[in-house]
Amino acid sequence: MTYTFPDFFFWGAATSSYQIEGAIAAEGRKPSVWDRFAATPGRVLNGDTGAIACDHYHRFREDVTLMADLGIRHYRFSIAWPRVIPDGRGAVNEAGVDFYRRLVDCLEEHGITPYATLFHWDSPQALEDRYGSWRSREMAQDFAEYVAAVVERLGDRISHWITLNEIACFTHLGYGVGQIPPHAPGTVVATPKDVWQTSHHALLGHGLACQAIRAASPIPCAVALVDNYAVTVPLAETPEHITAAQVAFHTAWANGGILFPALTGAYSPLLLEKLGADAPDIQDGDLQTICQPLDVLGLNVYSGSYVRAADNADGFETLPFPASYPRLHMPWLWVVPDALYWGVRHVSEVLGHRQLSIWVTENGCAVEDVLTEQGEVLDCDRILYLRQHLQAAHRAVSEGYPLGGYFVWSLLDNFEWAWGHDRRFGLTYVDFDTQQRIPKASARWYAECIRQNRVV
Ligand code: FCB
């Protein structure tokens, strides 16, 4: 088996604004909820913040050149709402837009196609102060207006748009019942229903944004939602365990209340039954707004969970990971490469979307990288992880599922949210004192995969 991909398959790299840009007060940008969260003692490991991060705002030309040198021709990045509309609503900060214009022009000079995410968690603090961010329906409307402002200005040079990144992370991990949640804005709410209401508002924001992009884009464009739905993997590939994994998929984490309404126009009935009074309030017309036609679904996949058939009311059982199960440098990073394959296949077989193009918009791992005396990072653990996931991608493509491309997370070591600079996901090592970039062994390996269009 050579694991050669068809010609249409593309290879890319992904980043996000708050994790790499720094320059948090440059040229009119105002604080995001992550600036406030990171400045609050105890929220981020070692008190790290995104104030400087990879200083990409000033070093983007070097980073684009690095990508080009590796042969990466597809780049997913995100646009920071508080750079473009610093108060969240109202006046557009043209200097903030100009940064992204410079970035995209530089990408074009290097033959790299841009894929812009319009929201990767760094929402304006001003809207948190005004109405509690996603707790309010107003947030969806303000998001759509910001999206229209971006697409009106950059739509001549960007034709791949992603509305929101990982709704469950910035809602179900940003609003917590009874205890401070791990992600910004870090709001404690009274009931699980309050949390589900925030993800419902985010879904509305997604739907309105799809409409805004299509209305504002001067050229034909592709519109995507990126989700990190929880992937259930059958313990063995037999019909009974596959069915169990498919049923379990509905109620795994937030799938039934995020991916299901976005793709089918309805919350999963299995989830609604489980939620009872905790289900969000859904107004007339909301589900139609939410379920916009999509050109692509972006799957962010890092891990998965094993499921088997069981003789109980659910018909399945989700298995705990044994203590010795392989795990990389995050508490949740159990290595389950088959999750990539099943994540793609479930969209066809559980959600009935057999033709919807899928891109893996993030896949990668944190490992305990060490810079050797020779100045190398020999991350064969990361290569092992990526190789196995790309082999699973190859399987999905070979079986005819509509998987079109793959973005590795991430181009650079960066500000890893509540873990600060302590966890390194990059193909490129970043020395945060000197801002030196050093491509790791995995970067060279990935470059060779791209060159040969196969898993090497
Ligand atoms: C994803 C996020 C991304 C990064 C990776 C490790 O959930 O989208 O920003 O933090 O995890």
Tab-separated table of C-alpha atoms and ligand atoms in Angstrom:
chain	number	residue	atom	x	y	z
A	1	MET	CA	0.000	0.000	0.000
A	2	THR	CA	1.563	3.335	-1.051
A	3	TYR	CA	-1.173	5.573	0.411
A	4	THR	CA	-1.170	7.767	-2.675
A	5	PHE	CA	-4.012	10.293	-2.776
A	6	PRO	CA	-5.984	11.253	-5.879
A	7	ASP	CA	-4.928	14.492	-7.594
A	8	PHE	CA	-7.860	16.483	-6.191
A	9	PHE	CA	-6.737	15.986	-2.592
A	10	PHE	CA	-5.012	19.000	-1.025
A	11	TRP	CA	-2.651	19.424	1.897
A	12	GLY	CA	-2.683	22.515	4.102
A	13	ALA	CA	-1.868	24.015	7.475
A	14	ALA	CA	-4.065	25.860	9.974
A	15	THR	CA	-3.654	28.588	12.606
A	16	SER	CA	-5.913	31.057	14.409
A	17	SER	CA	-5.639	34.779	15.059
A	18	TYR	CA	-5.445	35.004	18.849
A	19	GLN	CA	-3.080	32.053	19.051
A	20	ILE	CA	-0.397	33.556	16.801
A	21	GLU	CA	-0.889	37.256	16.027
A	22	GLY	CA	0.046	39.088	19.236
A	23	ALA	CA	-0.069	42.886	18.649
A	24	ILE	CA	-3.225	43.092	20.706
A	25	ALA	CA	-3.332	46.887	20.774
A	26	ALA	CA	-1.946	47.556	17.292
A	27	GLU	CA	-3.687	49.842	14.821
A	28	GLY	CA	-7.002	50.174	16.574
A	29	ARG	CA	-7.581	46.610	17.808
A	30	LYS	CA	-9.455	46.494	21.099
A	31	PRO	CA	-9.564	43.613	23.634
A	32	SER	CA	-11.190	40.278	22.962
A	33	VAL	CA	-12.700	38.036	25.604
A	34	TRP	CA	-9.477	36.012	25.512
A	35	ASP	CA	-7.409	39.084	26.448
A	36	ARG	CA	-9.609	39.604	29.487
A	37	PHE	CA	-9.706	35.903	30.359
A	38	ALA	CA	-5.923	35.505	30.068
A	39	ALA	CA	-5.341	38.627	32.179
A	40	THR	CA	-7.461	37.157	34.980
A	41	PRO	CA	-5.183	35.360	37.460
A	42	GLY	CA	-5.554	31.597	37.506
A	43	ARG	CA	-7.279	31.202	34.147
A	44	VAL	CA	-4.280	30.401	31.904
A	45	LEU	CA	-1.373	28.170	32.860
A	46	ASN	CA	1.706	30.134	34.031
A	47	GLY	CA	-0.159	33.415	33.479
A	48	ASP	CA	0.593	33.285	29.729
A	49	THR	CA	-1.417	35.520	27.397
A	50	GLY	CA	-1.739	36.095	23.667
A	51	ALA	CA	-0.274	39.601	23.962
A	52	ILE	CA	2.737	38.604	21.862
A	53	ALA	CA	2.123	34.939	20.990
A	54	CYS	CA	4.125	34.279	17.776
A	55	ASP	CA	4.204	37.991	16.894
A	56	HIS	CA	2.774	36.869	13.565
A	57	TYR	CA	1.213	40.311	13.068
A	58	HIS	CA	4.716	41.643	12.445
A	59	ARG	CA	6.328	38.444	11.124
A	60	PHE	CA	3.680	37.122	8.767
A	61	ARG	CA	5.952	37.425	5.734
A	62	GLU	CA	8.487	35.115	7.351
A	63	ASP	CA	5.714	32.666	8.258
A	64	VAL	CA	4.270	32.655	4.763
A	65	THR	CA	7.738	32.054	3.325
A	66	LEU	CA	8.214	29.181	5.755
A	67	MET	CA	4.976	27.641	4.536
A	68	ALA	CA	5.927	28.092	0.899
A	69	ASP	CA	9.315	26.470	1.556
A	70	LEU	CA	7.521	23.412	2.929
A	71	GLY	CA	5.366	23.235	-0.188
A	72	ILE	CA	2.163	24.085	1.695
A	73	ARG	CA	-0.246	25.615	-0.803
A	74	HIS	CA	-3.402	25.869	1.342
A	75	TYR	CA	-3.574	27.972	4.481
A	76	ARG	CA	-6.423	28.224	6.970
A	77	PHE	CA	-6.162	31.251	9.263
A	78	SER	CA	-8.699	33.313	11.173
A	79	ILE	CA	-9.734	36.941	11.159
A	80	ALA	CA	-9.995	38.714	14.513
A	81	TRP	CA	-13.361	40.436	14.962
A	82	PRO	CA	-11.884	42.983	17.451
A	83	ARG	CA	-9.361	44.102	14.821
A	84	VAL	CA	-12.053	44.693	12.240
A	85	ILE	CA	-14.864	46.047	14.434
A	86	PRO	CA	-13.120	46.856	17.734
A	87	ASP	CA	-16.369	47.644	19.575
A	88	GLY	CA	-18.062	44.533	18.233
A	89	ARG	CA	-20.692	46.533	16.362
A	90	GLY	CA	-20.540	49.815	14.495
A	91	ALA	CA	-17.479	51.422	12.952
A	92	VAL	CA	-15.092	49.328	10.870
A	93	ASN	CA	-11.384	49.758	11.638
A	94	GLU	CA	-9.921	49.840	8.116
A	95	ALA	CA	-6.359	49.481	9.466
A	96	GLY	CA	-7.349	46.128	10.956
A	97	VAL	CA	-8.743	44.955	7.624
A	98	ASP	CA	-5.541	46.096	5.913
A	99	PHE	CA	-3.506	43.623	7.935
A	100	TYR	CA	-5.481	40.741	6.431
A	101	ARG	CA	-5.244	42.330	2.970
A	102	ARG	CA	-1.452	42.363	3.313
A	103	LEU	CA	-1.473	38.767	4.540
A	104	VAL	CA	-3.677	37.498	1.717
A	105	ASP	CA	-1.652	39.379	-0.906
A	106	CYS	CA	1.505	37.807	0.482
A	107	LEU	CA	-0.118	34.364	0.330
A	108	GLU	CA	-1.054	34.978	-3.268
A	109	GLU	CA	2.518	35.998	-4.138
A	110	HIS	CA	3.610	32.603	-2.829
A	111	GLY	CA	0.871	30.657	-4.615
A	112	ILE	CA	-0.964	29.798	-1.385
A	113	THR	CA	-4.775	29.672	-1.323
A	114	PRO	CA	-6.378	31.394	1.699
A	115	TYR	CA	-9.184	29.792	3.741
A	116	ALA	CA	-10.485	32.373	6.210
A	117	THR	CA	-12.245	31.479	9.441
A	118	LEU	CA	-14.382	34.412	10.565
A	119	PHE	CA	-14.515	33.443	14.223
A	120	HIS	CA	-11.997	31.426	16.159
A	121	TRP	CA	-13.121	32.391	19.692
A	122	ASP	CA	-11.669	35.927	20.033
A	123	SER	CA	-14.912	37.883	20.216
A	124	PRO	CA	-14.903	41.556	21.189
A	125	GLN	CA	-14.848	42.177	24.943
A	126	ALA	CA	-17.160	45.137	24.271
A	127	LEU	CA	-19.989	42.714	23.442
A	128	GLU	CA	-19.283	40.694	26.562
A	129	ASP	CA	-19.655	43.906	28.560
A	130	ARG	CA	-22.761	44.932	26.645
A	131	TYR	CA	-24.831	41.740	26.749
A	132	GLY	CA	-22.759	38.724	27.817
A	133	SER	CA	-21.590	37.625	24.344
A	134	TRP	CA	-23.306	34.415	23.181
A	135	ARG	CA	-25.817	34.535	26.040
A	136	SER	CA	-27.650	37.066	23.887
A	137	ARG	CA	-29.404	36.529	20.547
A	138	GLU	CA	-28.037	39.940	19.569
A	139	MET	CA	-24.594	38.361	19.232
A	140	ALA	CA	-25.755	36.388	16.178
A	141	GLN	CA	-26.862	39.564	14.420
A	142	ASP	CA	-23.710	41.475	15.324
A	143	PHE	CA	-21.616	38.555	14.076
A	144	ALA	CA	-23.410	38.552	10.724
A	145	GLU	CA	-22.837	42.300	10.337
A	146	TYR	CA	-19.140	41.900	11.066
A	147	VAL	CA	-18.998	39.042	8.534
A	148	ALA	CA	-20.649	41.209	5.878
A	149	ALA	CA	-18.114	43.986	6.569
A	150	VAL	CA	-15.215	41.538	6.096
A	151	VAL	CA	-16.556	39.888	2.943
A	152	GLU	CA	-17.375	43.270	1.361
A	153	ARG	CA	-13.740	44.267	1.850
A	154	LEU	CA	-11.832	41.019	1.297
A	155	GLY	CA	-14.262	39.024	-0.844
A	156	ASP	CA	-12.390	39.982	-4.014
A	157	ARG	CA	-9.374	37.938	-2.868
A	158	ILE	CA	-10.783	35.219	-0.604
A	159	SER	CA	-13.185	32.593	-1.924
A	160	HIS	CA	-13.123	30.007	0.896
A	161	TRP	CA	-14.959	31.116	4.017
A	162	ILE	CA	-15.540	29.389	7.328
A	163	THR	CA	-18.134	30.905	9.655
A	164	LEU	CA	-17.396	29.597	13.150
A	165	ASN	CA	-14.758	27.326	14.606
A	166	GLU	CA	-15.924	24.614	17.019
A	167	ILE	CA	-19.157	25.984	18.473
A	168	ALA	CA	-19.109	23.537	21.390
A	169	CYS	CA	-15.711	24.790	22.584
A	170	PHE	CA	-16.558	28.464	22.866
A	171	THR	CA	-20.051	27.812	24.266
A	172	HIS	CA	-20.106	24.539	26.229
A	173	LEU	CA	-16.540	25.189	27.475
A	174	GLY	CA	-16.991	28.976	27.807
A	175	TYR	CA	-20.142	28.906	29.962
A	176	GLY	CA	-20.258	26.535	32.915
A	177	VAL	CA	-22.859	25.470	35.440
A	178	GLY	CA	-21.679	25.822	39.018
A	179	GLN	CA	-18.017	26.284	38.207
A	180	ILE	CA	-15.811	28.539	36.121
A	181	PRO	CA	-15.374	26.909	32.703
A	182	PRO	CA	-11.922	26.536	31.107
A	183	HIS	CA	-12.444	28.864	28.129
A	184	ALA	CA	-13.335	32.540	27.693
A	185	PRO	CA	-15.488	34.308	28.611
A	186	GLY	CA	-15.452	31.924	31.597
A	187	THR	CA	-19.002	32.710	32.655
A	188	VAL	CA	-20.816	30.747	35.345
A	189	VAL	CA	-24.469	30.211	34.406
A	190	ALA	CA	-27.387	28.774	36.364
A	191	THR	CA	-28.539	25.794	34.307
A	192	PRO	CA	-27.512	23.496	31.428
A	193	LYS	CA	-30.324	25.142	29.460
A	194	ASP	CA	-28.407	28.440	29.655
A	195	VAL	CA	-25.410	26.703	28.115
A	196	TRP	CA	-27.481	25.150	25.310
A	197	GLN	CA	-28.935	28.597	24.678
A	198	THR	CA	-25.441	29.954	23.966
A	199	SER	CA	-24.738	27.258	21.367
A	200	HIS	CA	-28.173	27.868	19.849
A	201	HIS	CA	-27.297	31.549	19.450
A	202	ALA	CA	-23.979	30.597	17.879
A	203	LEU	CA	-25.832	28.375	15.390
A	204	LEU	CA	-28.029	31.333	14.501
A	205	GLY	CA	-24.866	33.369	13.998
A	206	HIS	CA	-23.595	30.666	11.648
A	207	GLY	CA	-26.803	30.656	9.602
A	208	LEU	CA	-26.974	34.448	9.325
A	209	ALA	CA	-23.278	34.548	8.435
A	210	CYS	CA	-23.768	32.041	5.587
A	211	GLN	CA	-26.437	34.353	4.166
A	212	ALA	CA	-24.235	37.423	4.671
A	213	ILE	CA	-21.241	35.828	2.918
A	214	ARG	CA	-23.295	34.792	-0.094
A	215	ALA	CA	-24.907	38.220	-0.311
A	216	ALA	CA	-21.627	40.138	-0.039
A	217	SER	CA	-19.173	37.998	-2.012
A	218	PRO	CA	-18.359	39.503	-5.404
A	219	ILE	CA	-17.097	36.132	-6.691
A	220	PRO	CA	-18.316	32.526	-6.393
A	221	CYS	CA	-17.233	31.205	-3.029
A	222	ALA	CA	-17.363	28.137	-0.807
A	223	VAL	CA	-18.944	28.444	2.641
A	224	ALA	CA	-18.146	26.038	5.454
A	225	LEU	CA	-18.846	25.370	9.098
A	226	VAL	CA	-15.987	23.898	11.114
A	227	ASP	CA	-16.991	21.580	13.915
A	228	ASN	CA	-15.174	19.264	16.267
A	229	TYR	CA	-18.084	16.893	16.753
A	230	ALA	CA	-17.320	13.928	18.963
A	231	VAL	CA	-16.512	10.854	16.884
A	232	THR	CA	-17.780	7.496	18.055
A	233	VAL	CA	-15.684	4.591	16.792
A	234	PRO	CA	-17.026	1.019	16.745
A	235	LEU	CA	-14.910	-1.214	18.948
A	236	ALA	CA	-14.928	-3.754	16.140
A	237	GLU	CA	-16.093	-3.204	12.573
A	238	THR	CA	-19.049	-5.571	12.739
A	239	PRO	CA	-22.631	-4.558	11.901
A	240	GLU	CA	-23.816	-4.542	15.523
A	241	HIS	CA	-20.960	-2.356	16.804
A	242	ILE	CA	-21.173	-0.036	13.805
A	243	THR	CA	-24.880	0.474	14.514
A	244	ALA	CA	-24.045	1.138	18.158
A	245	ALA	CA	-21.481	3.793	17.187
A	246	GLN	CA	-24.005	5.411	14.845
A	247	VAL	CA	-26.670	5.630	17.552
A	248	ALA	CA	-24.134	6.864	20.107
A	249	PHE	CA	-23.080	9.606	17.680
A	250	HIS	CA	-26.363	11.497	18.312
A	251	THR	CA	-25.786	12.093	21.993
A	252	ALA	CA	-21.982	12.153	22.121
A	253	TRP	CA	-20.964	15.540	23.628
A	254	ALA	CA	-22.908	18.281	21.794
A	255	ASN	CA	-23.299	16.566	18.377
A	256	GLY	CA	-27.093	16.305	18.497
A	257	GLY	CA	-27.457	20.019	19.291
A	258	ILE	CA	-24.830	21.466	16.948
A	259	LEU	CA	-23.931	19.299	13.957
A	260	PHE	CA	-27.453	17.880	13.641
A	261	PRO	CA	-29.346	21.209	13.458
A	262	ALA	CA	-26.654	22.709	11.207
A	263	LEU	CA	-26.857	19.836	8.706
A	264	THR	CA	-30.393	18.501	9.062
A	265	GLY	CA	-32.450	21.439	10.345
A	266	ALA	CA	-33.415	19.647	13.567
A	267	TYR	CA	-31.871	18.861	16.929
A	268	SER	CA	-31.435	15.113	17.261
A	269	PRO	CA	-34.586	13.643	18.860
A	270	LEU	CA	-32.366	11.377	20.959
A	271	LEU	CA	-30.625	14.430	22.385
A	272	LEU	CA	-33.875	16.341	23.002
A	273	GLU	CA	-35.231	13.367	24.896
A	274	LYS	CA	-32.114	13.307	27.035
A	275	LEU	CA	-32.155	17.084	27.647
A	276	GLY	CA	-35.814	17.444	28.586
A	277	ALA	CA	-36.206	20.862	30.250
A	278	ASP	CA	-32.536	21.645	29.577
A	279	ALA	CA	-33.161	22.045	25.837
A	280	PRO	CA	-32.758	25.618	24.553
A	281	ASP	CA	-35.656	27.848	23.524
A	282	ILE	CA	-36.017	27.674	19.764
A	283	GLN	CA	-38.033	30.404	18.062
A	284	ASP	CA	-40.072	29.973	14.880
A	285	GLY	CA	-37.809	30.096	11.870
A	286	ASP	CA	-34.577	29.519	13.825
A	287	LEU	CA	-33.965	26.053	12.431
A	288	GLN	CA	-34.439	27.256	8.852
A	289	THR	CA	-31.928	30.042	9.482
A	290	ILE	CA	-29.466	27.630	11.055
A	291	CYS	CA	-29.646	24.942	8.380
A	292	GLN	CA	-28.161	26.824	5.433
A	293	PRO	CA	-26.862	24.889	2.451
A	294	LEU	CA	-23.147	24.330	2.969
A	295	ASP	CA	-20.451	23.856	0.359
A	296	VAL	CA	-18.151	22.111	2.797
A	297	LEU	CA	-18.105	20.718	6.291
A	298	GLY	CA	-14.835	21.166	8.167
A	299	LEU	CA	-13.966	18.404	10.616
A	300	ASN	CA	-11.486	19.118	13.400
A	301	VAL	CA	-10.431	15.750	14.718
A	302	TYR	CA	-7.913	14.943	17.430
A	303	SER	CA	-9.331	11.915	19.210
A	304	GLY	CA	-12.459	9.760	19.467
A	305	SER	CA	-14.228	7.323	21.736
A	306	TYR	CA	-14.847	3.591	21.418
A	307	VAL	CA	-18.402	2.305	21.470
A	308	ARG	CA	-19.802	-1.204	21.502
A	309	ALA	CA	-23.285	-2.692	21.226
A	310	ALA	CA	-24.891	-3.344	24.612
A	311	ASP	CA	-28.017	-4.950	25.935
A	312	ASN	CA	-29.286	-1.808	27.680
A	313	ALA	CA	-31.896	0.895	26.995
A	314	ASP	CA	-29.519	2.902	24.761
A	315	GLY	CA	-28.318	-0.119	22.814
A	316	PHE	CA	-24.709	0.987	23.208
A	317	GLU	CA	-21.987	1.538	25.700
A	318	THR	CA	-19.167	4.112	25.502
A	319	LEU	CA	-15.980	2.596	26.816
A	320	PRO	CA	-13.614	4.332	29.216
A	321	PHE	CA	-9.977	4.462	28.110
A	322	PRO	CA	-7.768	2.004	29.969
A	323	ALA	CA	-4.949	3.623	31.982
A	324	SER	CA	-2.290	2.429	29.548
A	325	TYR	CA	-4.094	3.579	26.377
A	326	PRO	CA	-1.677	5.701	24.225
A	327	ARG	CA	-2.094	9.400	24.893
A	328	LEU	CA	-0.005	12.397	23.818
A	329	HIS	CA	0.627	15.698	25.577
A	330	MET	CA	-2.932	16.749	26.486
A	331	PRO	CA	-5.266	15.070	28.966
A	332	TRP	CA	-7.810	14.426	26.178
A	333	LEU	CA	-5.395	13.424	23.441
A	334	TRP	CA	-5.928	9.678	23.260
A	335	VAL	CA	-4.648	8.449	19.927
A	336	VAL	CA	-7.637	7.153	17.945
A	337	PRO	CA	-6.695	7.496	14.258
A	338	ASP	CA	-9.824	5.636	13.110
A	339	ALA	CA	-11.809	8.624	14.408
A	340	LEU	CA	-10.808	10.510	11.287
A	341	TYR	CA	-12.308	7.811	9.059
A	342	TRP	CA	-15.472	7.411	11.137
A	343	GLY	CA	-15.866	11.170	11.491
A	344	VAL	CA	-16.153	11.361	7.717
A	345	ARG	CA	-18.281	8.243	7.325
A	346	HIS	CA	-20.843	9.237	9.987
A	347	VAL	CA	-21.690	12.380	7.999
A	348	SER	CA	-22.802	10.119	5.149
A	349	GLU	CA	-24.466	7.354	7.071
A	350	VAL	CA	-25.851	9.042	10.178
A	351	LEU	CA	-26.631	12.497	8.817
A	352	GLY	CA	-27.469	11.366	5.289
A	353	HIS	CA	-25.095	13.846	3.621
A	354	ARG	CA	-23.390	11.536	1.175
A	355	GLN	CA	-22.251	14.248	-1.242
A	356	LEU	CA	-21.255	17.034	1.144
A	357	SER	CA	-17.555	17.795	0.710
A	358	ILE	CA	-15.540	17.415	3.870
A	359	TRP	CA	-12.155	18.850	4.717
A	360	VAL	CA	-10.222	17.880	7.797
A	361	THR	CA	-9.709	21.473	8.956
A	362	GLU	CA	-7.560	20.535	11.970
A	363	ASN	CA	-5.642	17.446	12.994
A	364	GLY	CA	-2.435	17.325	14.980
A	365	CYS	CA	-1.002	16.782	18.417
A	366	ALA	CA	0.954	18.282	21.268
A	367	VAL	CA	4.051	16.315	22.215
A	368	GLU	CA	6.918	17.043	24.598
A	369	ASP	CA	9.216	18.592	22.020
A	370	VAL	CA	12.886	18.984	22.895
A	371	LEU	CA	15.361	21.151	21.016
A	372	THR	CA	18.565	19.120	20.673
A	373	GLU	CA	22.065	20.568	20.971
A	374	GLN	CA	22.207	20.405	17.175
A	375	GLY	CA	19.136	22.632	17.102
A	376	GLU	CA	16.697	20.008	15.855
A	377	VAL	CA	13.315	18.797	17.126
A	378	LEU	CA	13.091	15.065	16.391
A	379	ASP	CA	9.360	14.608	16.921
A	380	CYS	CA	8.877	11.047	15.706
A	381	ASP	CA	5.884	10.827	18.096
A	382	ARG	CA	4.125	13.579	16.131
A	383	ILE	CA	5.034	11.883	12.846
A	384	LEU	CA	3.550	8.614	14.129
A	385	TYR	CA	0.307	10.394	15.044
A	386	LEU	CA	0.025	12.294	11.767
A	387	ARG	CA	0.938	9.283	9.636
A	388	GLN	CA	-1.765	7.143	11.212
A	389	HIS	CA	-4.395	9.851	10.790
A	390	LEU	CA	-3.446	10.449	7.181
A	391	GLN	CA	-3.710	6.725	6.522
A	392	ALA	CA	-7.241	6.886	7.926
A	393	ALA	CA	-7.921	9.843	5.604
A	394	HIS	CA	-6.636	7.755	2.727
A	395	ARG	CA	-9.018	4.970	3.653
A	396	ALA	CA	-11.973	7.388	3.623
A	397	VAL	CA	-10.986	8.740	0.204
A	398	SER	CA	-10.381	5.227	-1.186
A	399	GLU	CA	-13.829	4.109	-0.095
A	400	GLY	CA	-15.347	7.035	-1.980
A	401	TYR	CA	-16.307	9.347	0.884
A	402	PRO	CA	-16.130	13.005	-0.201
A	403	LEU	CA	-13.018	14.005	1.745
A	404	GLY	CA	-11.196	16.641	-0.285
A	405	GLY	CA	-8.321	17.929	1.814
A	406	TYR	CA	-6.466	18.116	5.086
A	407	PHE	CA	-5.049	20.956	7.194
A	408	VAL	CA	-2.523	20.051	9.836
A	409	TRP	CA	-2.809	21.811	13.201
A	410	SER	CA	-0.628	23.719	13.364
A	411	LEU	CA	1.928	25.595	11.313
A	412	LEU	CA	3.514	27.035	14.472
A	413	ASP	CA	3.731	26.351	18.180
A	414	ASN	CA	1.408	28.989	19.605
A	415	PHE	CA	-0.743	30.196	22.502
A	416	GLU	CA	-2.695	27.031	23.301
A	417	TRP	CA	-5.624	28.678	25.122
A	418	ALA	CA	-5.842	27.741	28.819
A	419	TRP	CA	-2.541	25.836	28.472
A	420	GLY	CA	-0.678	28.953	27.322
A	421	HIS	CA	2.713	28.265	25.755
A	422	ASP	CA	3.097	25.050	27.692
A	423	ARG	CA	1.696	22.782	24.955
A	424	ARG	CA	3.257	22.674	21.498
A	425	PHE	CA	1.152	21.637	18.500
A	426	GLY	CA	3.324	23.120	15.743
A	427	LEU	CA	5.210	21.588	12.841
A	428	THR	CA	7.498	24.524	13.524
A	429	TYR	CA	9.153	25.056	16.894
A	430	VAL	CA	8.847	28.619	18.175
A	431	ASP	CA	11.291	29.976	20.741
A	432	PHE	CA	8.970	32.416	22.503
A	433	ASP	CA	11.899	34.450	23.889
A	434	THR	CA	13.594	35.117	20.574
A	435	GLN	CA	10.700	34.371	18.184
A	436	GLN	CA	13.014	32.098	16.228
A	437	ARG	CA	11.200	29.518	14.061
A	438	ILE	CA	12.724	26.046	13.658
A	439	PRO	CA	10.947	23.512	11.424
A	440	LYS	CA	10.679	20.189	13.284
A	441	ALA	CA	11.339	16.764	11.761
A	442	SER	CA	7.563	16.501	11.282
A	443	ALA	CA	7.615	19.605	9.063
A	444	ARG	CA	10.176	17.970	6.755
A	445	TRP	CA	8.148	14.771	6.774
A	446	TYR	CA	4.924	16.639	5.927
A	447	ALA	CA	6.697	18.505	3.111
A	448	GLU	CA	7.682	15.149	1.622
A	449	CYS	CA	4.091	13.855	1.871
A	450	ILE	CA	2.927	16.934	-0.012
A	451	ARG	CA	5.636	16.570	-2.638
A	452	GLN	CA	4.695	12.957	-3.323
A	453	ASN	CA	0.948	13.364	-2.607
A	454	ARG	CA	1.058	10.306	-0.383
A	455	VAL	CA	1.726	9.264	3.190
A	456	VAL	CA	5.481	8.648	3.409
B	1	FCB	C1	-8.827	22.994	18.710
B	1	FCB	C2	-8.798	24.482	18.437
B	1	FCB	C3	-7.429	25.013	18.093
B	1	FCB	C4	-6.331	24.358	18.886
B	1	FCB	C5	-6.478	22.854	18.883
B	1	FCB	C6	-5.411	22.142	19.654
B	1	FCB	O1	-9.900	22.700	19.533
B	1	FCB	O2	-9.653	24.811	17.375
B	1	FCB	O3	-7.475	26.401	18.246
B	1	FCB	O4	-6.298	24.880	20.151
B	1	FCB	O5	-7.720	22.493	19.375
